[in-house]
mmCIF file of C-alpha atoms and ligand atoms in Angstrom:
data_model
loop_
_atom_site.group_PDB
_atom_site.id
_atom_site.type_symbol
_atom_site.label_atom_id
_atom_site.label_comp_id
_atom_site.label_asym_id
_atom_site.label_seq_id
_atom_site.Cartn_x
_atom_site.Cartn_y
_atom_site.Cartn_z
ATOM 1 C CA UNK J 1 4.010 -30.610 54.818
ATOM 2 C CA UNK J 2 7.951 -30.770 56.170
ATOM 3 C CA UNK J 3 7.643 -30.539 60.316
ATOM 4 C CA UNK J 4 11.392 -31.351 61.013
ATOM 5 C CA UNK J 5 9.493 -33.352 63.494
ATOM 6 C CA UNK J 6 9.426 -37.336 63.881
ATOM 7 C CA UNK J 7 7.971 -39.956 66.631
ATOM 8 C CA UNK J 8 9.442 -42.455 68.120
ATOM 9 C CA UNK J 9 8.934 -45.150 70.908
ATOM 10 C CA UNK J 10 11.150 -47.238 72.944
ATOM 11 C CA UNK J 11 9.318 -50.721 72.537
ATOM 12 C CA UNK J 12 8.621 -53.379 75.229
ATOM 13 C CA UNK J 13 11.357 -55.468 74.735
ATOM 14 C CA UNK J 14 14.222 -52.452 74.629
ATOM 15 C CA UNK J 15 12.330 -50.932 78.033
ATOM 16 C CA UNK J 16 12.481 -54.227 80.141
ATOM 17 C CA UNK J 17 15.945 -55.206 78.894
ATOM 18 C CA UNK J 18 17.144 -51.780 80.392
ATOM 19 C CA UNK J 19 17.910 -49.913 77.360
ATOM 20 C CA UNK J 20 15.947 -46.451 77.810
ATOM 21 C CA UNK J 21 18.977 -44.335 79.319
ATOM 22 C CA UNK J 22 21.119 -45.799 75.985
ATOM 23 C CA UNK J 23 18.571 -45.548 73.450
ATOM 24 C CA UNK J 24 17.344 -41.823 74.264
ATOM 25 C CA UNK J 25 21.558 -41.085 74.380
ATOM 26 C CA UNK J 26 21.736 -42.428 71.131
ATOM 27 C CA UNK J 27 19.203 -39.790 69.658
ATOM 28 C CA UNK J 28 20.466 -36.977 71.365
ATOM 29 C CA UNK J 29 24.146 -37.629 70.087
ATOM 30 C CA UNK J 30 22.994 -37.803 66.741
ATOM 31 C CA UNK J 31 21.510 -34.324 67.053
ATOM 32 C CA UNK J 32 17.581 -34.995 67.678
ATOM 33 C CA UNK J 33 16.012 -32.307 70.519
ATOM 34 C CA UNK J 34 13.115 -33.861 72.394
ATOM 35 C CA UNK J 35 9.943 -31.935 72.393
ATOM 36 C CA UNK J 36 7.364 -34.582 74.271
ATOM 37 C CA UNK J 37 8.500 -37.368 76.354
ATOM 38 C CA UNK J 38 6.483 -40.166 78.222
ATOM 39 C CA UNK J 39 6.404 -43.150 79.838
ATOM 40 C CA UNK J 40 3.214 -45.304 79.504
ATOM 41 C CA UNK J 41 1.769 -48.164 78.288
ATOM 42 C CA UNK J 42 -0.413 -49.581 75.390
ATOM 43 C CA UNK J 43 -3.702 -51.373 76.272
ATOM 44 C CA UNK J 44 -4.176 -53.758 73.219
ATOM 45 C CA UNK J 45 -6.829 -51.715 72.213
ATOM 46 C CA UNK J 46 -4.510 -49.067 71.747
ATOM 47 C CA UNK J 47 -1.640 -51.337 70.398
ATOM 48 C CA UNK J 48 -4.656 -52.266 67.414
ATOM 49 C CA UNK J 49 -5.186 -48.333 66.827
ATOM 50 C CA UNK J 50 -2.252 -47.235 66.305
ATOM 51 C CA UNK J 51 -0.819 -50.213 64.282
ATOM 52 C CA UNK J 52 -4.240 -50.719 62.549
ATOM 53 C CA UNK J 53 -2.481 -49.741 58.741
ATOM 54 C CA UNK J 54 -0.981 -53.832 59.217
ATOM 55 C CA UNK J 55 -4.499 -54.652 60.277
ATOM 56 C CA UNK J 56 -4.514 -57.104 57.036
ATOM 57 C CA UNK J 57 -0.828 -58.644 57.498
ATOM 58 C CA UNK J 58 -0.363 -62.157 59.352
ATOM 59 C CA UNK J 59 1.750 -60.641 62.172
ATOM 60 C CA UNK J 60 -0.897 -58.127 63.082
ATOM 61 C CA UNK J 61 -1.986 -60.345 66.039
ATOM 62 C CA UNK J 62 1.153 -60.843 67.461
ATOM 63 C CA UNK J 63 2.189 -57.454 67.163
ATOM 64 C CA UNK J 64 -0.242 -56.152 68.988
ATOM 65 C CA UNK J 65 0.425 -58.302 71.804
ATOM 66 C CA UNK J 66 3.929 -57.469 71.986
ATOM 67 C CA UNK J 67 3.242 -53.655 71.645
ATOM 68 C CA UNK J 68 0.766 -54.231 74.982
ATOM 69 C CA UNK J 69 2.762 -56.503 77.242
ATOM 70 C CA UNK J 70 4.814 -53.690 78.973
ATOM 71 C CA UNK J 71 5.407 -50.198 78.648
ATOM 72 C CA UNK J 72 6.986 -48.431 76.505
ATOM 73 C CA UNK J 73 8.541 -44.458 75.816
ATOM 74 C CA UNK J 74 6.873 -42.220 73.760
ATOM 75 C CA UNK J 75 8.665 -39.241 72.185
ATOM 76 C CA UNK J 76 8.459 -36.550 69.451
ATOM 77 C CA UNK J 77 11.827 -35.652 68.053
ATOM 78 C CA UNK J 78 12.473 -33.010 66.602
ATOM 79 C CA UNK J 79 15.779 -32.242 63.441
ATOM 80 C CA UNK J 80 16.187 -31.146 60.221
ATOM 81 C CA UNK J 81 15.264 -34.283 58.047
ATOM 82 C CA UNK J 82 13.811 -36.109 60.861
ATOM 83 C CA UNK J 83 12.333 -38.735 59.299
ATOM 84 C CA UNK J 84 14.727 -39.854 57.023
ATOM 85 C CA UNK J 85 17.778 -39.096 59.370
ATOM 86 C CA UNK J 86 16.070 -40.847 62.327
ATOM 87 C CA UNK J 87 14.805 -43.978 59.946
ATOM 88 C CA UNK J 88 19.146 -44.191 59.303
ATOM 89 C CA UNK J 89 19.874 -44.016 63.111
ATOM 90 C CA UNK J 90 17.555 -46.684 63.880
ATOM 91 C CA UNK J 91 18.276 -48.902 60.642
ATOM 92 C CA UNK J 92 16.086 -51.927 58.880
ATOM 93 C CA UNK J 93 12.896 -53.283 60.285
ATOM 94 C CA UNK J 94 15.062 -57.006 60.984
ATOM 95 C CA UNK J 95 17.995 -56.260 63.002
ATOM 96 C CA UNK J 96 19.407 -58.966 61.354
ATOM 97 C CA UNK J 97 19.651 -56.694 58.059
ATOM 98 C CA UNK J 98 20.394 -52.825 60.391
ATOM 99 C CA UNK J 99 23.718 -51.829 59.657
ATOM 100 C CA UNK J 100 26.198 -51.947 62.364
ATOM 101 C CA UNK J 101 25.963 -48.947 65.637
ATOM 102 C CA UNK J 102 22.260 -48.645 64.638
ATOM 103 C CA UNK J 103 20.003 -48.458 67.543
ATOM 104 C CA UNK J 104 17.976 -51.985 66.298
ATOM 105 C CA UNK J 105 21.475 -53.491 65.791
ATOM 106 C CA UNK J 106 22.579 -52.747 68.960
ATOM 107 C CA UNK J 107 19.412 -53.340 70.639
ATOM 108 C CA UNK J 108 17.019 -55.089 68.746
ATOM 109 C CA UNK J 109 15.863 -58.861 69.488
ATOM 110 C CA UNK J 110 14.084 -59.586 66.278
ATOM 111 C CA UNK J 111 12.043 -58.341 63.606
ATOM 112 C CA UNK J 112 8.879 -58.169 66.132
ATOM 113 C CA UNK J 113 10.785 -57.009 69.164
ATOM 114 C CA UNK J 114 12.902 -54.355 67.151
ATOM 115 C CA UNK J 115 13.578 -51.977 70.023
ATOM 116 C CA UNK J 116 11.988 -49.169 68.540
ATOM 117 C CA UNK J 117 9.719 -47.505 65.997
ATOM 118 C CA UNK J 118 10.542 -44.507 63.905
ATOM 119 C CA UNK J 119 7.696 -42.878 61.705
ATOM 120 C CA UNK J 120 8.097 -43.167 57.961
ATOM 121 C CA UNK J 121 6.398 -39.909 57.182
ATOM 122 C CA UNK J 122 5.845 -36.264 58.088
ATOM 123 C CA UNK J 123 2.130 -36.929 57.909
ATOM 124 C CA UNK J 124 2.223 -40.383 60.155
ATOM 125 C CA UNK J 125 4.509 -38.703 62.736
ATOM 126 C CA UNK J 126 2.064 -36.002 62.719
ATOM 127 C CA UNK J 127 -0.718 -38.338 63.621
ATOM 128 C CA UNK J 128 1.554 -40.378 65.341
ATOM 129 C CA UNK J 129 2.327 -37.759 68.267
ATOM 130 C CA UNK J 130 -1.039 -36.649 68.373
ATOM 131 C CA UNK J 131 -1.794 -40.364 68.999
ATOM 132 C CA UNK J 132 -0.128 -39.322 72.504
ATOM 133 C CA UNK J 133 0.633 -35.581 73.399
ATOM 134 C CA UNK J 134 -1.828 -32.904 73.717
ATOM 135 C CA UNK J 135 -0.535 -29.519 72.269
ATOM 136 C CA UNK J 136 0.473 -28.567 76.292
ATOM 137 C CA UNK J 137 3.125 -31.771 76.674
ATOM 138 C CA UNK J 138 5.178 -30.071 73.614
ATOM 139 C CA UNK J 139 7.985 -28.277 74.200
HETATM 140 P P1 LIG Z 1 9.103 -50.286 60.595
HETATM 141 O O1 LIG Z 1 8.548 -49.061 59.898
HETATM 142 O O2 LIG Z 1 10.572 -50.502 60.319
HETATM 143 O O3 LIG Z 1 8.792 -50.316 62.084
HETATM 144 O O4 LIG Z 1 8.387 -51.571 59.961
HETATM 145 P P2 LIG Z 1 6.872 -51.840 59.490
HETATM 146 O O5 LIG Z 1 6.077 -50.568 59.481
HETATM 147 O O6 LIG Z 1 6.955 -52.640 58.237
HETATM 148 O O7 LIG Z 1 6.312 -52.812 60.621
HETATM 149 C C1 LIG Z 1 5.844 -52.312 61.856
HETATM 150 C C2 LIG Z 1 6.334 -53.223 62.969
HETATM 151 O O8 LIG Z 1 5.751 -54.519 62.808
HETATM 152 C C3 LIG Z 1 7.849 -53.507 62.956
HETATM 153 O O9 LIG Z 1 8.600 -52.484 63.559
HETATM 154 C C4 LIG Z 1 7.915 -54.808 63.726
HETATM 155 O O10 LIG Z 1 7.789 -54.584 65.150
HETATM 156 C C5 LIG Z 1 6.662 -55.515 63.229
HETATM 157 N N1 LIG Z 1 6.949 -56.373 62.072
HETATM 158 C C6 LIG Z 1 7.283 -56.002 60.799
HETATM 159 N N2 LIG Z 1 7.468 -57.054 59.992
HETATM 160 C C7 LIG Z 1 7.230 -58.149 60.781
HETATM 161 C C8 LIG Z 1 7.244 -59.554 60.524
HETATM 162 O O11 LIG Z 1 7.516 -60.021 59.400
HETATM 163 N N3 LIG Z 1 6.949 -60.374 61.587
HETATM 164 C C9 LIG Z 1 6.632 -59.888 62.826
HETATM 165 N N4 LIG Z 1 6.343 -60.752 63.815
HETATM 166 N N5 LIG Z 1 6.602 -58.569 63.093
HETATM 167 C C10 LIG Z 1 6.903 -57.719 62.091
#
């Protein structure tokens, strides 16, 4: 299943240190429409859902407190090669390690607070946007 289609969010740290406007520039310039956009937040129950695939990993805790302590942006993107192309424009998981003008290595505090996520699969952004647009928030 190829969608052209990947999800993103703008994390809790990026969002309060004022980064929105720059990140969502970013992934326009490099050629990614937005089809679903929003501005919410993540109980920790919902932080635990939708991260529950690190359920078993010793930073699962603390990840899902970060994920819930302020809110974050929500988007599907949509590009040919979305995944990969968008997984490039963010760069590696420690920011430490992104290559230079990625959006964690311009952005990113640390390999928790990273600034954003990018799915790492046409299947997971599938369930990833479903995880928070309805068919009728899709454009
Ligand atoms: P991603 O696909 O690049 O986001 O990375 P993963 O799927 O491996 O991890 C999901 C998220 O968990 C990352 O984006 C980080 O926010 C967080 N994370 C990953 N590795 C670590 C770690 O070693 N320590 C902590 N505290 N958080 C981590």
């Amino acid at each position: 299943m190829k969608t052209n289609r990947t999800f993103t969010m703008i994390k809790p740290d990026a969002v309060a240190n004022g980064h929105i406007g720059a990140i969502l520039d970013h992934i326009t310039k490099a050629g990614f429409k937005i089809v679903a956009l929003k501005y919410t937040a993540l109980s920790a129950q919902k932080a635990g859902e939708f991260y529950a695939v690190h359920s078993e990993r010793g930073f699962y805790a603390d990840l899902v407190n970060f994920m819930s302590s302020g809110p974050i942006v929500a988007a599907i993107l949509e590009k040919d090669n979305a995944i990969a192309d968008f997984r490039t424009l963010i760069g590696a998981t420690d920011p430490t390690k992104a290559d230079a003008g990625t959006i964690r290595n311009l952005f990113a505090k640390s390999i928790e607070a990273n600034a954003v996520h990018g799915s790492d699969s046409d299947e997971n952004a599938d369930i990833e946007g479903s995880f928070f647009f309805s068919a009728f928030e899709r454009f």
